[in-house]
Coordinates of C-alpha atoms and ligand atoms in Angstrom, one line a residue:
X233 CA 0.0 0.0 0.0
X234 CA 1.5 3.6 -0.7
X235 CA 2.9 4.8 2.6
X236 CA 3.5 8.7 0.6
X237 CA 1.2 11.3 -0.7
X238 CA 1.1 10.7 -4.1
X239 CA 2.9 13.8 -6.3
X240 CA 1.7 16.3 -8.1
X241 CA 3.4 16.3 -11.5
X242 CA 4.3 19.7 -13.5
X243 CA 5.5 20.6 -17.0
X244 CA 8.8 21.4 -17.7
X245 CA 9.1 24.4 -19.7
X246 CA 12.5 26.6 -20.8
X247 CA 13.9 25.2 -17.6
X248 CA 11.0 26.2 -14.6
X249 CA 8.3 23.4 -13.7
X250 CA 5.0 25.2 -14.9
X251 CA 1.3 24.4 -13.7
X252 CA -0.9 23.3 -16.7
X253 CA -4.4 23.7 -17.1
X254 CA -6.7 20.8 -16.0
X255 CA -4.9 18.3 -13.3
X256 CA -5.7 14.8 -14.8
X257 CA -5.3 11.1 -12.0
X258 CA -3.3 8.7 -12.9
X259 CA -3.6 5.4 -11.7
X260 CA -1.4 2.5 -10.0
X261 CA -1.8 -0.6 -12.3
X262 CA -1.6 -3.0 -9.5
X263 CA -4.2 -1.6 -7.0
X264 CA -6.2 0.8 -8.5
X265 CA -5.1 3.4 -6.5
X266 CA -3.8 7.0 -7.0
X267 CA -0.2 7.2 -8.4
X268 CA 0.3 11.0 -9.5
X269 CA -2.2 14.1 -9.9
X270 CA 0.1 15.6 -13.4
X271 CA -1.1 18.9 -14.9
X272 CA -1.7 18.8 -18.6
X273 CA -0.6 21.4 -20.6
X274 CA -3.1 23.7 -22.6
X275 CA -2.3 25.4 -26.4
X276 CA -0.4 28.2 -24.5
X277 CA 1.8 26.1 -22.4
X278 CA 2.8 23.7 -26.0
X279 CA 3.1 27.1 -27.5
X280 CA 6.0 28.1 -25.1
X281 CA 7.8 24.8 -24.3
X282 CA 8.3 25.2 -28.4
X283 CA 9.2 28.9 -28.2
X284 CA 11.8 28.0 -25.3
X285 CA 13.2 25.3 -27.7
X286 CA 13.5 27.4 -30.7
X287 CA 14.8 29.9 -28.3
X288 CA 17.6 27.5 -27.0
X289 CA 18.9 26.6 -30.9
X290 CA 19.1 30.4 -31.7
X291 CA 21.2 31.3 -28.4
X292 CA 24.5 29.4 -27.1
X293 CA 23.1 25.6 -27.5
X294 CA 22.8 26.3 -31.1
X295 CA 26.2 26.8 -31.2
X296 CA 27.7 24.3 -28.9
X297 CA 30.6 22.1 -30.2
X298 CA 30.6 18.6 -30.3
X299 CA 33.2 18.1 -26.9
X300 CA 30.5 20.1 -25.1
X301 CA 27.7 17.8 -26.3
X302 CA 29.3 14.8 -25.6
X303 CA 30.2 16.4 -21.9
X304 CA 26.7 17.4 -21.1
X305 CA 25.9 13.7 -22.1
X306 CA 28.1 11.9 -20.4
X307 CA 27.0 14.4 -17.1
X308 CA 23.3 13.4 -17.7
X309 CA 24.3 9.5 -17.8
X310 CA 26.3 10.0 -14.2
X311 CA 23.3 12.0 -12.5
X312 CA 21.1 9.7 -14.2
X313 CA 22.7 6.8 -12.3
X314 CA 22.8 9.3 -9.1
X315 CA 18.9 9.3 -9.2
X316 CA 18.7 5.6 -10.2
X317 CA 16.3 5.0 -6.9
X318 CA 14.1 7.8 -7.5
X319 CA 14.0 7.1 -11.4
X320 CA 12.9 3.3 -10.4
X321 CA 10.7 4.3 -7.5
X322 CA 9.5 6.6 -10.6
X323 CA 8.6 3.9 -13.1
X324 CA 7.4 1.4 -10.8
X325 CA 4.9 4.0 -9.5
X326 CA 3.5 4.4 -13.2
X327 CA 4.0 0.8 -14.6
X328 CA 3.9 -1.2 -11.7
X329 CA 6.6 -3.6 -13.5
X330 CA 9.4 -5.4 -11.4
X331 CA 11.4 -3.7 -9.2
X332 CA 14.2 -5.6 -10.0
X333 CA 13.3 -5.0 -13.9
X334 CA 13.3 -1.8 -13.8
X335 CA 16.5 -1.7 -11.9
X336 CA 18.3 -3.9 -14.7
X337 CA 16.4 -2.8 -18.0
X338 CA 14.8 0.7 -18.0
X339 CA 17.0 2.9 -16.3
X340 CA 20.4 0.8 -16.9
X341 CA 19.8 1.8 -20.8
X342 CA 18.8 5.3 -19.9
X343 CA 22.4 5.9 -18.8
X344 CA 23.9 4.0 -21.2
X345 CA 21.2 5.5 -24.4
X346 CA 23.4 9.0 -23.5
X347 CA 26.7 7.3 -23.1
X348 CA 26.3 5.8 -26.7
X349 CA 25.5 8.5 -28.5
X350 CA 28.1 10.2 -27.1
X351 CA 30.3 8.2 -28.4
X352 CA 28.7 7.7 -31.6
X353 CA 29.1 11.5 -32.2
X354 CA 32.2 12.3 -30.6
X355 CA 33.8 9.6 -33.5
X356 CA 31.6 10.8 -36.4
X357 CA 32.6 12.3 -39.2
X358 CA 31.5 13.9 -42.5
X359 CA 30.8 12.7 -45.6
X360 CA 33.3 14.3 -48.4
X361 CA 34.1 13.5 -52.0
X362 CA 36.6 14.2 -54.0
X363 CA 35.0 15.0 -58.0
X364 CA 36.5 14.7 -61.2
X365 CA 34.5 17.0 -63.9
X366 CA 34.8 16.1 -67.5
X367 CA 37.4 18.1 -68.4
X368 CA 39.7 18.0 -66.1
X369 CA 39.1 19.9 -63.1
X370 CA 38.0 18.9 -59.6
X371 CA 36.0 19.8 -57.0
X372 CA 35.8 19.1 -53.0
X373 CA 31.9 18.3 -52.0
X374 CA 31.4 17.9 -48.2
X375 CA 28.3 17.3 -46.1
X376 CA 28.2 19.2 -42.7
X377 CA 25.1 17.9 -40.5
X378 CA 23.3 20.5 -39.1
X379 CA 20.5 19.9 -36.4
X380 CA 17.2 19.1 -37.4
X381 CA 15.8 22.5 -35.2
X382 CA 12.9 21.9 -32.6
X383 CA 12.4 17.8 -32.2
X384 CA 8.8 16.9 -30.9
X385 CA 9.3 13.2 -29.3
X386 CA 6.4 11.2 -28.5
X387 CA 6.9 8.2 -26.3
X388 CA 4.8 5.3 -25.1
X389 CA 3.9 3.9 -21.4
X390 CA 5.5 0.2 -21.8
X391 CA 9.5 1.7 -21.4
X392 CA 9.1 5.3 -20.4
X393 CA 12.7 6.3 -19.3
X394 CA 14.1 3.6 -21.8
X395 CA 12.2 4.9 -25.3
X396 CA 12.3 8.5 -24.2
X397 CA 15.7 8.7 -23.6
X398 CA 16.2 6.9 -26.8
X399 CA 15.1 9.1 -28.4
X400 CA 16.3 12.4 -26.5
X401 CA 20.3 11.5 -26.0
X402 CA 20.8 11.7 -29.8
X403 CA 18.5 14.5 -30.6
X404 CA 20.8 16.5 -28.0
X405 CA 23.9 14.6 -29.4
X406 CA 23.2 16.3 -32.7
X407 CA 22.5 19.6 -31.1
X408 CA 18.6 19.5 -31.1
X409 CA 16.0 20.8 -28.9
X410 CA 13.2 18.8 -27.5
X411 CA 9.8 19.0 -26.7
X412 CA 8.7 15.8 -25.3
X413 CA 5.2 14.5 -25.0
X414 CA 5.5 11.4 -22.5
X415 CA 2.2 9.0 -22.2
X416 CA -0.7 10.4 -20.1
X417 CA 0.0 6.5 -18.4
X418 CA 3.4 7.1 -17.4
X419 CA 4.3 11.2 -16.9
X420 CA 6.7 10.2 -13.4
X421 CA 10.4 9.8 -15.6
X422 CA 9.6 12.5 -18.0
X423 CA 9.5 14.8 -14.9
X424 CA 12.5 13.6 -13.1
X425 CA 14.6 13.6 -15.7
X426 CA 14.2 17.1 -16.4
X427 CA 15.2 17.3 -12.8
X428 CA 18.5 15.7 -13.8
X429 CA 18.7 18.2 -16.9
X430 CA 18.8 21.1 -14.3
X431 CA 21.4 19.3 -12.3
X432 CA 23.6 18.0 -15.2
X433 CA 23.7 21.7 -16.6
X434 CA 21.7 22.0 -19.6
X435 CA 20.5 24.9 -20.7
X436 CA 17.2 26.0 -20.5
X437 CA 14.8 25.2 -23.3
X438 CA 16.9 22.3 -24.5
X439 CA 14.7 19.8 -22.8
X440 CA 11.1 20.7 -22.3
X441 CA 7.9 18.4 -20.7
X442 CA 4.7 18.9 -22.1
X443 CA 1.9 16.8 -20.4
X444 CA -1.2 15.6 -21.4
X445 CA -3.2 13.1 -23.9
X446 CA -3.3 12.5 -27.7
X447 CA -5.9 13.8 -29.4
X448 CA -7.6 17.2 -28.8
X449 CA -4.9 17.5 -26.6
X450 CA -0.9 17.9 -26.4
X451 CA -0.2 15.1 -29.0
X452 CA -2.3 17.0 -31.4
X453 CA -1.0 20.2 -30.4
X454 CA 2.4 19.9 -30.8
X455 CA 2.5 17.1 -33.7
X456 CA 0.3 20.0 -35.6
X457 CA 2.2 22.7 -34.7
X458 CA 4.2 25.0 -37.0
X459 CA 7.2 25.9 -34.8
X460 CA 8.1 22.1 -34.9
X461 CA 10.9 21.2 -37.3
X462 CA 10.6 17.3 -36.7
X463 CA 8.4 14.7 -35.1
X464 CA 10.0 11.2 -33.2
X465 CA 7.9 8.4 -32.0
X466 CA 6.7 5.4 -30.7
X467 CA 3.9 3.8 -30.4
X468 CA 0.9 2.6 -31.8
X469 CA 0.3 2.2 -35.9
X470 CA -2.6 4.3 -36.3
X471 CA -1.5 6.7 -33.8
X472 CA 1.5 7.0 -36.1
X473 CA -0.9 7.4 -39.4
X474 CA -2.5 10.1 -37.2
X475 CA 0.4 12.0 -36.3
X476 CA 1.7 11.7 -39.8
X477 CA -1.6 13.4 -41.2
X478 CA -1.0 16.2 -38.4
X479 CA 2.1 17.2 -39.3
X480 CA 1.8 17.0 -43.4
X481 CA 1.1 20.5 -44.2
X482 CA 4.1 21.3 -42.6
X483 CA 6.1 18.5 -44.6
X484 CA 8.3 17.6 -41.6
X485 CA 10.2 14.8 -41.2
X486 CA 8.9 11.4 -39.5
X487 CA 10.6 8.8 -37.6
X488 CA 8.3 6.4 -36.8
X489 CA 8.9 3.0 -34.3
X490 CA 5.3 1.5 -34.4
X491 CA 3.7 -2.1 -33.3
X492 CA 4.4 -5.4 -34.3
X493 CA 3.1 -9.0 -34.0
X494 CA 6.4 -10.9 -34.1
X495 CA 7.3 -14.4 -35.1
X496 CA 9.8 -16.9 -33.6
X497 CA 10.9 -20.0 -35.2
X498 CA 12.1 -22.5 -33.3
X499 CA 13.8 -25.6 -35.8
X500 CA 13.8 -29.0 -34.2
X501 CA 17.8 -28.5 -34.3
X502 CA 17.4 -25.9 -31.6
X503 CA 19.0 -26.4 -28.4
X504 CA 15.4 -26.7 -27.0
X505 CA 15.9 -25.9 -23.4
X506 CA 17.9 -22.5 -24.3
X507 CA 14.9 -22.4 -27.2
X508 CA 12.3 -22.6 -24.4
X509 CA 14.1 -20.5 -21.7
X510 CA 14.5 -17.6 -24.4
X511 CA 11.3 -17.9 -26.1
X512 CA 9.4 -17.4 -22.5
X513 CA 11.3 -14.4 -22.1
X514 CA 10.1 -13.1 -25.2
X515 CA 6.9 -13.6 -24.7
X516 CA 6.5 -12.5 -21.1
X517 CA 8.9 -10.2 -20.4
X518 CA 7.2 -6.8 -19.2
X519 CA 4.4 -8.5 -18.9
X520 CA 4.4 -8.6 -23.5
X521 CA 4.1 -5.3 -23.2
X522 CA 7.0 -4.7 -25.0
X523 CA 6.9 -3.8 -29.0
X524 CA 9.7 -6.7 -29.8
X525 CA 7.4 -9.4 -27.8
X526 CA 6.8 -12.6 -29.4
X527 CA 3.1 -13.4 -29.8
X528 CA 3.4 -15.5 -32.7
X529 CA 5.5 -19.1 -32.3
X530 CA 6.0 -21.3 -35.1
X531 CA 7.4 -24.8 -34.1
X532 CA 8.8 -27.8 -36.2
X533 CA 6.3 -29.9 -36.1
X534 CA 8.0 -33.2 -34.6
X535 CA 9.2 -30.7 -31.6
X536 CA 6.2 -29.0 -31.0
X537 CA 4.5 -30.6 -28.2
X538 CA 8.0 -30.1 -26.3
X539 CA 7.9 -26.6 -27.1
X540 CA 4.6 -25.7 -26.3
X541 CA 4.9 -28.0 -22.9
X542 CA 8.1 -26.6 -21.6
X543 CA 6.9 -23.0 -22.5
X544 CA 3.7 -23.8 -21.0
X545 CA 5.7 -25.0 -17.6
X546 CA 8.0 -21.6 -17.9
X547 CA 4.2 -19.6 -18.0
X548 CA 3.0 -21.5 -15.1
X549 CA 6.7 -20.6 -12.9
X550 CA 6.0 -16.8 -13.4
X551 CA 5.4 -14.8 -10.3
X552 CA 2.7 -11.9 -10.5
X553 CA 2.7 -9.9 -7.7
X554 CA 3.8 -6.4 -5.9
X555 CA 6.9 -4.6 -7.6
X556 CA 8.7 -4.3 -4.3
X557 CA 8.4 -8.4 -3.7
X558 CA 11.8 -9.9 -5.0
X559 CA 9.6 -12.8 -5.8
X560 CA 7.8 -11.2 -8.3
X561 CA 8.6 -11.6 -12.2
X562 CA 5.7 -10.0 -14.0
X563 CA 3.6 -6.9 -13.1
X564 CA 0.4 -6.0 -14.4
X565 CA -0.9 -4.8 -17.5
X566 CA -0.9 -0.7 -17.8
X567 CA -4.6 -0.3 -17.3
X568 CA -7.9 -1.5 -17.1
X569 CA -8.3 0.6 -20.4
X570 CA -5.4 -2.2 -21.4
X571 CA -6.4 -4.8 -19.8
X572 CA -9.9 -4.6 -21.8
X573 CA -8.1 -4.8 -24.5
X574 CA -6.4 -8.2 -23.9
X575 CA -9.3 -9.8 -22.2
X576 CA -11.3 -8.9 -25.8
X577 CA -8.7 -10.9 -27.5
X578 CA -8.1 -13.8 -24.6
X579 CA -12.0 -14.3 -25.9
X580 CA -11.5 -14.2 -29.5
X581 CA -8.5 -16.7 -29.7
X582 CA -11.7 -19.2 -27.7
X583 CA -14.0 -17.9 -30.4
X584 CA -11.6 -18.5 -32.9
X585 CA -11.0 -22.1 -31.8
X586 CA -8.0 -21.9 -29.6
X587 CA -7.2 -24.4 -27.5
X588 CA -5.9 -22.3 -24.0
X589 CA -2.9 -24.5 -23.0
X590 CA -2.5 -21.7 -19.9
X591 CA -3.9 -19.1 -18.5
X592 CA -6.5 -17.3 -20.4
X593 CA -8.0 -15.0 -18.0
X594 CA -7.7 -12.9 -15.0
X595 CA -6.1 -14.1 -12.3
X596 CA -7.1 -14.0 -8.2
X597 CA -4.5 -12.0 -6.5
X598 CA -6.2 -11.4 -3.3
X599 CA -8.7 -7.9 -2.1
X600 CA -5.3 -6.4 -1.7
X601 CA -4.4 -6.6 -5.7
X602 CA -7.9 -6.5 -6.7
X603 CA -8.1 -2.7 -8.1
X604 CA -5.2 -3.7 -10.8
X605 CA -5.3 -4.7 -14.0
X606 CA -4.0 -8.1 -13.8
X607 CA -4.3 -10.9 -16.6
X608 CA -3.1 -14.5 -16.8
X609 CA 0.2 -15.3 -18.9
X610 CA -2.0 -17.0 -21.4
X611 CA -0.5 -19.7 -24.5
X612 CA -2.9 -20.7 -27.2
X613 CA -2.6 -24.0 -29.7
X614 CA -5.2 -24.9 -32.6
X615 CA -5.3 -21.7 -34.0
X616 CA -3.3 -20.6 -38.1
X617 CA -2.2 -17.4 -39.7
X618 CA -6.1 -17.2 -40.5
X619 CA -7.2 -16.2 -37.4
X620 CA -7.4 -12.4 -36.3
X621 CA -5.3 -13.0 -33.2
X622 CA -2.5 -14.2 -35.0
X623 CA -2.8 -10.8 -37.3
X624 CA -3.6 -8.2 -34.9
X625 CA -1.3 -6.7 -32.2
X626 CA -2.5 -7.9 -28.6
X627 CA 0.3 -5.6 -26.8
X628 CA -0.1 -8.5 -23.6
X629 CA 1.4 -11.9 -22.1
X630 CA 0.1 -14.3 -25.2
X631 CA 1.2 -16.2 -27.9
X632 CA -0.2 -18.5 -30.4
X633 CA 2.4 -21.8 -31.2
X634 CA 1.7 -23.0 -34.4
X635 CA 3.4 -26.4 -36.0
X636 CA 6.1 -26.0 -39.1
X637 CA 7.5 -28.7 -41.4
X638 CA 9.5 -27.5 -43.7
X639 CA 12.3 -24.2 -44.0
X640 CA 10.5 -22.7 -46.2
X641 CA 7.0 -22.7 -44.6
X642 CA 8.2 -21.3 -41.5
X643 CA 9.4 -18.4 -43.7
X644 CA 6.1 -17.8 -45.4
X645 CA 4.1 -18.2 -42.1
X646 CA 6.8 -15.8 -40.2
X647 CA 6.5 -13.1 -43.0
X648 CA 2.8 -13.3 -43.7
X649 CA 1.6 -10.5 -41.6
X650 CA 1.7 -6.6 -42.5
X651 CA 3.7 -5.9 -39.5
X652 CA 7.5 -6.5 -39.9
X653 CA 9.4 -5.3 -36.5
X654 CA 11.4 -8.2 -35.0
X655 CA 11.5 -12.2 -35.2
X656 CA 13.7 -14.7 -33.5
X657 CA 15.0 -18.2 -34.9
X658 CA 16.3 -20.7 -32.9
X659 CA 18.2 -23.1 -34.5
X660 CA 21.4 -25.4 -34.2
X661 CA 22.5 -25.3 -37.5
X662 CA 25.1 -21.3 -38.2
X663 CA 24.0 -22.1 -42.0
X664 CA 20.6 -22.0 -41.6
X665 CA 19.9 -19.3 -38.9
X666 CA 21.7 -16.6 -41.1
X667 CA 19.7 -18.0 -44.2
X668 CA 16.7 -17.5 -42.1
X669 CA 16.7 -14.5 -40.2
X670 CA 18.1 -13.4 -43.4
X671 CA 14.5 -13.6 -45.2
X672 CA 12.5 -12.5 -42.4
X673 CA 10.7 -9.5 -43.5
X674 CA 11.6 -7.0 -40.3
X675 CA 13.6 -4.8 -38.5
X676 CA 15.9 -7.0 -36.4
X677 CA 16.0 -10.9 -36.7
X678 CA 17.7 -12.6 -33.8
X679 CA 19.8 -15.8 -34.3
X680 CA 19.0 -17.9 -30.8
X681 CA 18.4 -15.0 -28.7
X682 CA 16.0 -12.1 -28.0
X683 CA 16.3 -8.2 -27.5
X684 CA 19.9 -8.2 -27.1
X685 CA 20.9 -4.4 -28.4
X686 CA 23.6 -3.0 -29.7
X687 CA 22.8 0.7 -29.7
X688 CA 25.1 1.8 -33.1
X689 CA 23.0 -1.0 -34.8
X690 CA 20.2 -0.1 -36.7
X691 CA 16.9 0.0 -35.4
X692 CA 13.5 0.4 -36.8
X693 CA 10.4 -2.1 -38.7
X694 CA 9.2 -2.6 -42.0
X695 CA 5.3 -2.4 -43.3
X696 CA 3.4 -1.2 -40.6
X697 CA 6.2 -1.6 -37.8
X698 CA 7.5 1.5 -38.8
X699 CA 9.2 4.7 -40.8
X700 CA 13.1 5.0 -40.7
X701 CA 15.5 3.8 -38.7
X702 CA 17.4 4.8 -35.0
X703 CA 20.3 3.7 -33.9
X704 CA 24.2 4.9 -34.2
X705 CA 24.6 7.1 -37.0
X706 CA 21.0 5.6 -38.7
X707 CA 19.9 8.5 -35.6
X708 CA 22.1 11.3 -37.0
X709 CA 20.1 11.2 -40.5
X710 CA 17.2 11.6 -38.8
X711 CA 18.5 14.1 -36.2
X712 CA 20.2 16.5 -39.0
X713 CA 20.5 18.2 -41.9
X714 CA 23.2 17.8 -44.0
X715 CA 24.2 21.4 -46.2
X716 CA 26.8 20.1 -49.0
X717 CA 29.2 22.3 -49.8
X718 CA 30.9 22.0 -53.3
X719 CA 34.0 23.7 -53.3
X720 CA 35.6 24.0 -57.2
X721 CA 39.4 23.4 -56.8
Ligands
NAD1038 P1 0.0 5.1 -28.4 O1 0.2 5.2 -29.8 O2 -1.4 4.9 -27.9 O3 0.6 6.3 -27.6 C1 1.9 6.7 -27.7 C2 2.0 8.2 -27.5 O4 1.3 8.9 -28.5 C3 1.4 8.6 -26.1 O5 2.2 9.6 -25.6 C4 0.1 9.2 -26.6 O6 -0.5 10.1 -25.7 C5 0.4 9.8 -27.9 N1 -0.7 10.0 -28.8 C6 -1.8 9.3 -28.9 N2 -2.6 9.7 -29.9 C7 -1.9 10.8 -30.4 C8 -2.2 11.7 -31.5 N3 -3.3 11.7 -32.3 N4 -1.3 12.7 -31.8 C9 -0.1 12.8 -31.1 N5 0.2 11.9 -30.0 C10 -0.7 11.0 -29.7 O7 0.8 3.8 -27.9 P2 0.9 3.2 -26.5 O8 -0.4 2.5 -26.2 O9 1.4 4.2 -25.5 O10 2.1 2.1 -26.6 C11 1.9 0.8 -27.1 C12 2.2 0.7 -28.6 O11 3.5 1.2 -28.9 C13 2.1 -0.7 -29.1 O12 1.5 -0.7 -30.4 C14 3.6 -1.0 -29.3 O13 3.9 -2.0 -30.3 C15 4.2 0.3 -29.7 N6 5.6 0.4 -29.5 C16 6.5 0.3 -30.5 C17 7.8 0.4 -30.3 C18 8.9 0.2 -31.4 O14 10.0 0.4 -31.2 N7 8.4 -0.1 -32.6 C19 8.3 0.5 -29.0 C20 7.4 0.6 -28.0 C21 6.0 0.6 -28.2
6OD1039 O1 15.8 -1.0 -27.3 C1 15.5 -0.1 -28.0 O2 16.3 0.8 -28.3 C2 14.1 0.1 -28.4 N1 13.7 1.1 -29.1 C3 13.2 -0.8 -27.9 C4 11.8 -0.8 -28.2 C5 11.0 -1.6 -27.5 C6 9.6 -1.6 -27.7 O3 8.8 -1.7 -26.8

């Protein structure tokens, strides 16, 4: 039970914490209660958190050099480590995931999201020719990458600190300003870390906090607004087809990191405990409330009842319970809103003919857990690529296995879907994992293993998954400009 009042959240604009207009609740996913009161911001207050930004590119940030960059970086990774028990206490308040996930996923790679891309831009160069003319004479062309301007960045609720600062430690890299829009589900991080802004010594209007919701409100505001010179996000498809429409008459650009409905193939060569121990992971971790999160599983077919038995026994070995309890392995969903959601489609797979080899609804936790929006790991068998819950995002703890028998099947089954983020084959055999992943239609293709990252990599889906690509210097495109100069010589 909270033992403290719960806080009232502010926006963050050209370096002061401003009230907004009308204080909206948000809510504790595991008990229903009270979490944060956090002020949305009106027209006016979007209008100056993008003044204070343009402000901050046409004063000294603007003109910053790359060493000082990659200093107030590497200061914002240290304080951000400082703060690591607030920024937990932070996320757990808004997500109610794992203490002890939080401690080793979400705000580990916030650090270490500035830390990289510090180094990616302290060791990048530009992009020169040398040109021979017909004739004879020659001519130097160089790119220098300017910043893109004003950067809105719109983030999700399923890695708050993790996607935002994604997102935010290369905009600043390049020598952007940022407006960030943080879900109405999870406004906590967003707030603290302009807190550590303040402390690691940026300067004001680099980093501003607008709160609030999508539509008629601060998404739609600042995505439409003409002071913006770019928009990042992640999160939903159609939100991302509505975001694109918003900012078309200002022809800005988009990068976009949308949903997915990712496939794993497991080959009856895999190394089936590490296959099963892995696969569960992917389909559970964060409760599959992570984009990358396996909800399609496509098994050879003479391994498939071991697959779908040991997975089932991994789903059955996961602890739901309080974030604080060390026990505990999986939180709950992000909201009854969410939770709705999932239940819908827990009843279409049974509609749909599933078999429910676990789970499948909402578990008893006790009075005390009651008020949260709990839902059972769930596995499904009997159901093909026909069925809508093998097409359609679910965004929760579920997968559909499916049996395989040949290479090529398991290709066309993996690829037939309109998303194309991530998949994961598990295999024995080097040849045929790199043929494999090779022809999956996404993003990133793991080779017998799951979200492991290497942040200068490039990052990003195909088809609906998705508009460009983050990641090392795939992040300075989008974060810059390039001018070419062409120098005759
Ligand atoms: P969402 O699209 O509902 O919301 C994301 C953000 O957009 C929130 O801040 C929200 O307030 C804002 N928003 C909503 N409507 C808007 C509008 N019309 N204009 C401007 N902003 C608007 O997504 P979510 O439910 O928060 O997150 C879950 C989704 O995100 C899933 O589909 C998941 O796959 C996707 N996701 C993708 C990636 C990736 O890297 N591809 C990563 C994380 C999450
Ligand atoms: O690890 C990352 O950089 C990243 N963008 C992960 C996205 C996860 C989706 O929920």
């Amino acid at each position: 039970m909270p033992t403290t009042q719960p806080p009232e959240l502010l926006c963050f604009v050209d370096g002061t914490f401003v009230s907004g207009t009308a204080p909206f609740d948000k809510i504790d996913p595991v008990d229903g209660s009270l979490a944060a009161t956090v002020h949305e911001a009106g027209r006016d207050t979007v209008d100056a958190a993008v003044a204070a930004a343009r402000k901050a590119m046409q004063g000294a940030w603007g003109q910053t050099s790359v060493s000082g960059r990659v200093q107030l970086l590497r200061r914002i990774a240290d304080r951000i480590e400082d703060r690591l028990d607030d920024l937990v206490a932070a996320e757990v308040r808004d997500t109610g995931k794992p203490e002890s996930l939080v401690r080793e996923l979400d705000v580990v790679r916030a650090a270490m999201n500035f830390r990289a891309f510090a180094d990616v831009v302290a060791s990048s160069g530009i992009e020169s020719f040398l040109t021979e003319v017909p004739g004879g004479r020659k001519a130097l062309n160089y790119a220098i990458n300017k910043p893109l301007g004003v950067v809105a960045v719109i983030v999700p609720w399923n890695l708050p600190l993790l996607l935002l600062t994604w997102k935010v430690a290369p905009a600043l890299a390049w020598g952007n300003a940022v407006v960030v829009k943080p879900s109405e589900e999870t406004p906590s991080s967003a707030t603290l870390l302009a807190e550590i802004m303040i402390e690691a010594g940026a300067p004001d209007g680099v980093y501003n906090v607008v709160h609030g919701f999508g539509p008629g409100s601060v998404g739609e505001y600042l995505t439409s607004h003409p002071g913006i010179d770019g928009v990042t996000f992640t999160g939903e498809t159609a939100t991302g087809s509505a975001i694109m429409r918003a900012v078309s008459p200002q022809v800005r650009p988009v990068s976009f990191e949308l949903g997915g409905k990712n496939a794993a193939v497991v080959f009856a060569d895999a190394d089936l405990e590490a296959a099963i121990a892995g696969l569960s992971r992917s389909v559970f971790l964060n409760t599959g409330q992570v984009c990358l999160c396996t909800e399609r599983v496509y098994v050879e077919r003479s391994v498939f009842d071991d697959v779908a038995s040991g997975l089932a026994q991994q789903a059955r070995a996961l602890k739901l319970g309080r974030p604080a309890d060390p026990d505990t392995t999986t939180g709950p969903l992000i909201s009854l809103a969410h939770r709705q959601k999932v239940r819908s489609y827990l009843d279409l797979a049974v509609q749909e003919g599933a078999e429910v080899v676990v789970g499948g609804g909402v578990p008893d936790l006790g009075p005390d857990l009651a008020g949260g929006a709990w839902i059972e790991p769930t596995l499904w068998t009997g159901l093909d690529n026909t069925c809508r819950v093998l097409r359609e995002e679910v965004f929760g703890p579920v997968a559909a296995l499916v049996p395989f028998d040949t290479e090529q099947e398991a290709i066309r089954l993996a690829n037939d879907t309109a998303y194309g983020l991530a998949a994961s084959v598990w295999t024995q055999n080097v040849e045929r994992g790199h043929r494999v992943a090779q022809a999956m239609r996404v993003g990133t293709a793991w080779v017998n293993t799951w979200y492991l990252r290497d942040l200068r990599s490039p990052f990003g889906g195909v088809g609906l998954s998705g508009i460009g690509r983050e990641g090392g210097v795939h992040s300075m495109h989008f974060y810059t400009e390039p001018t070419n100069v062409c120098v005759q010589l």
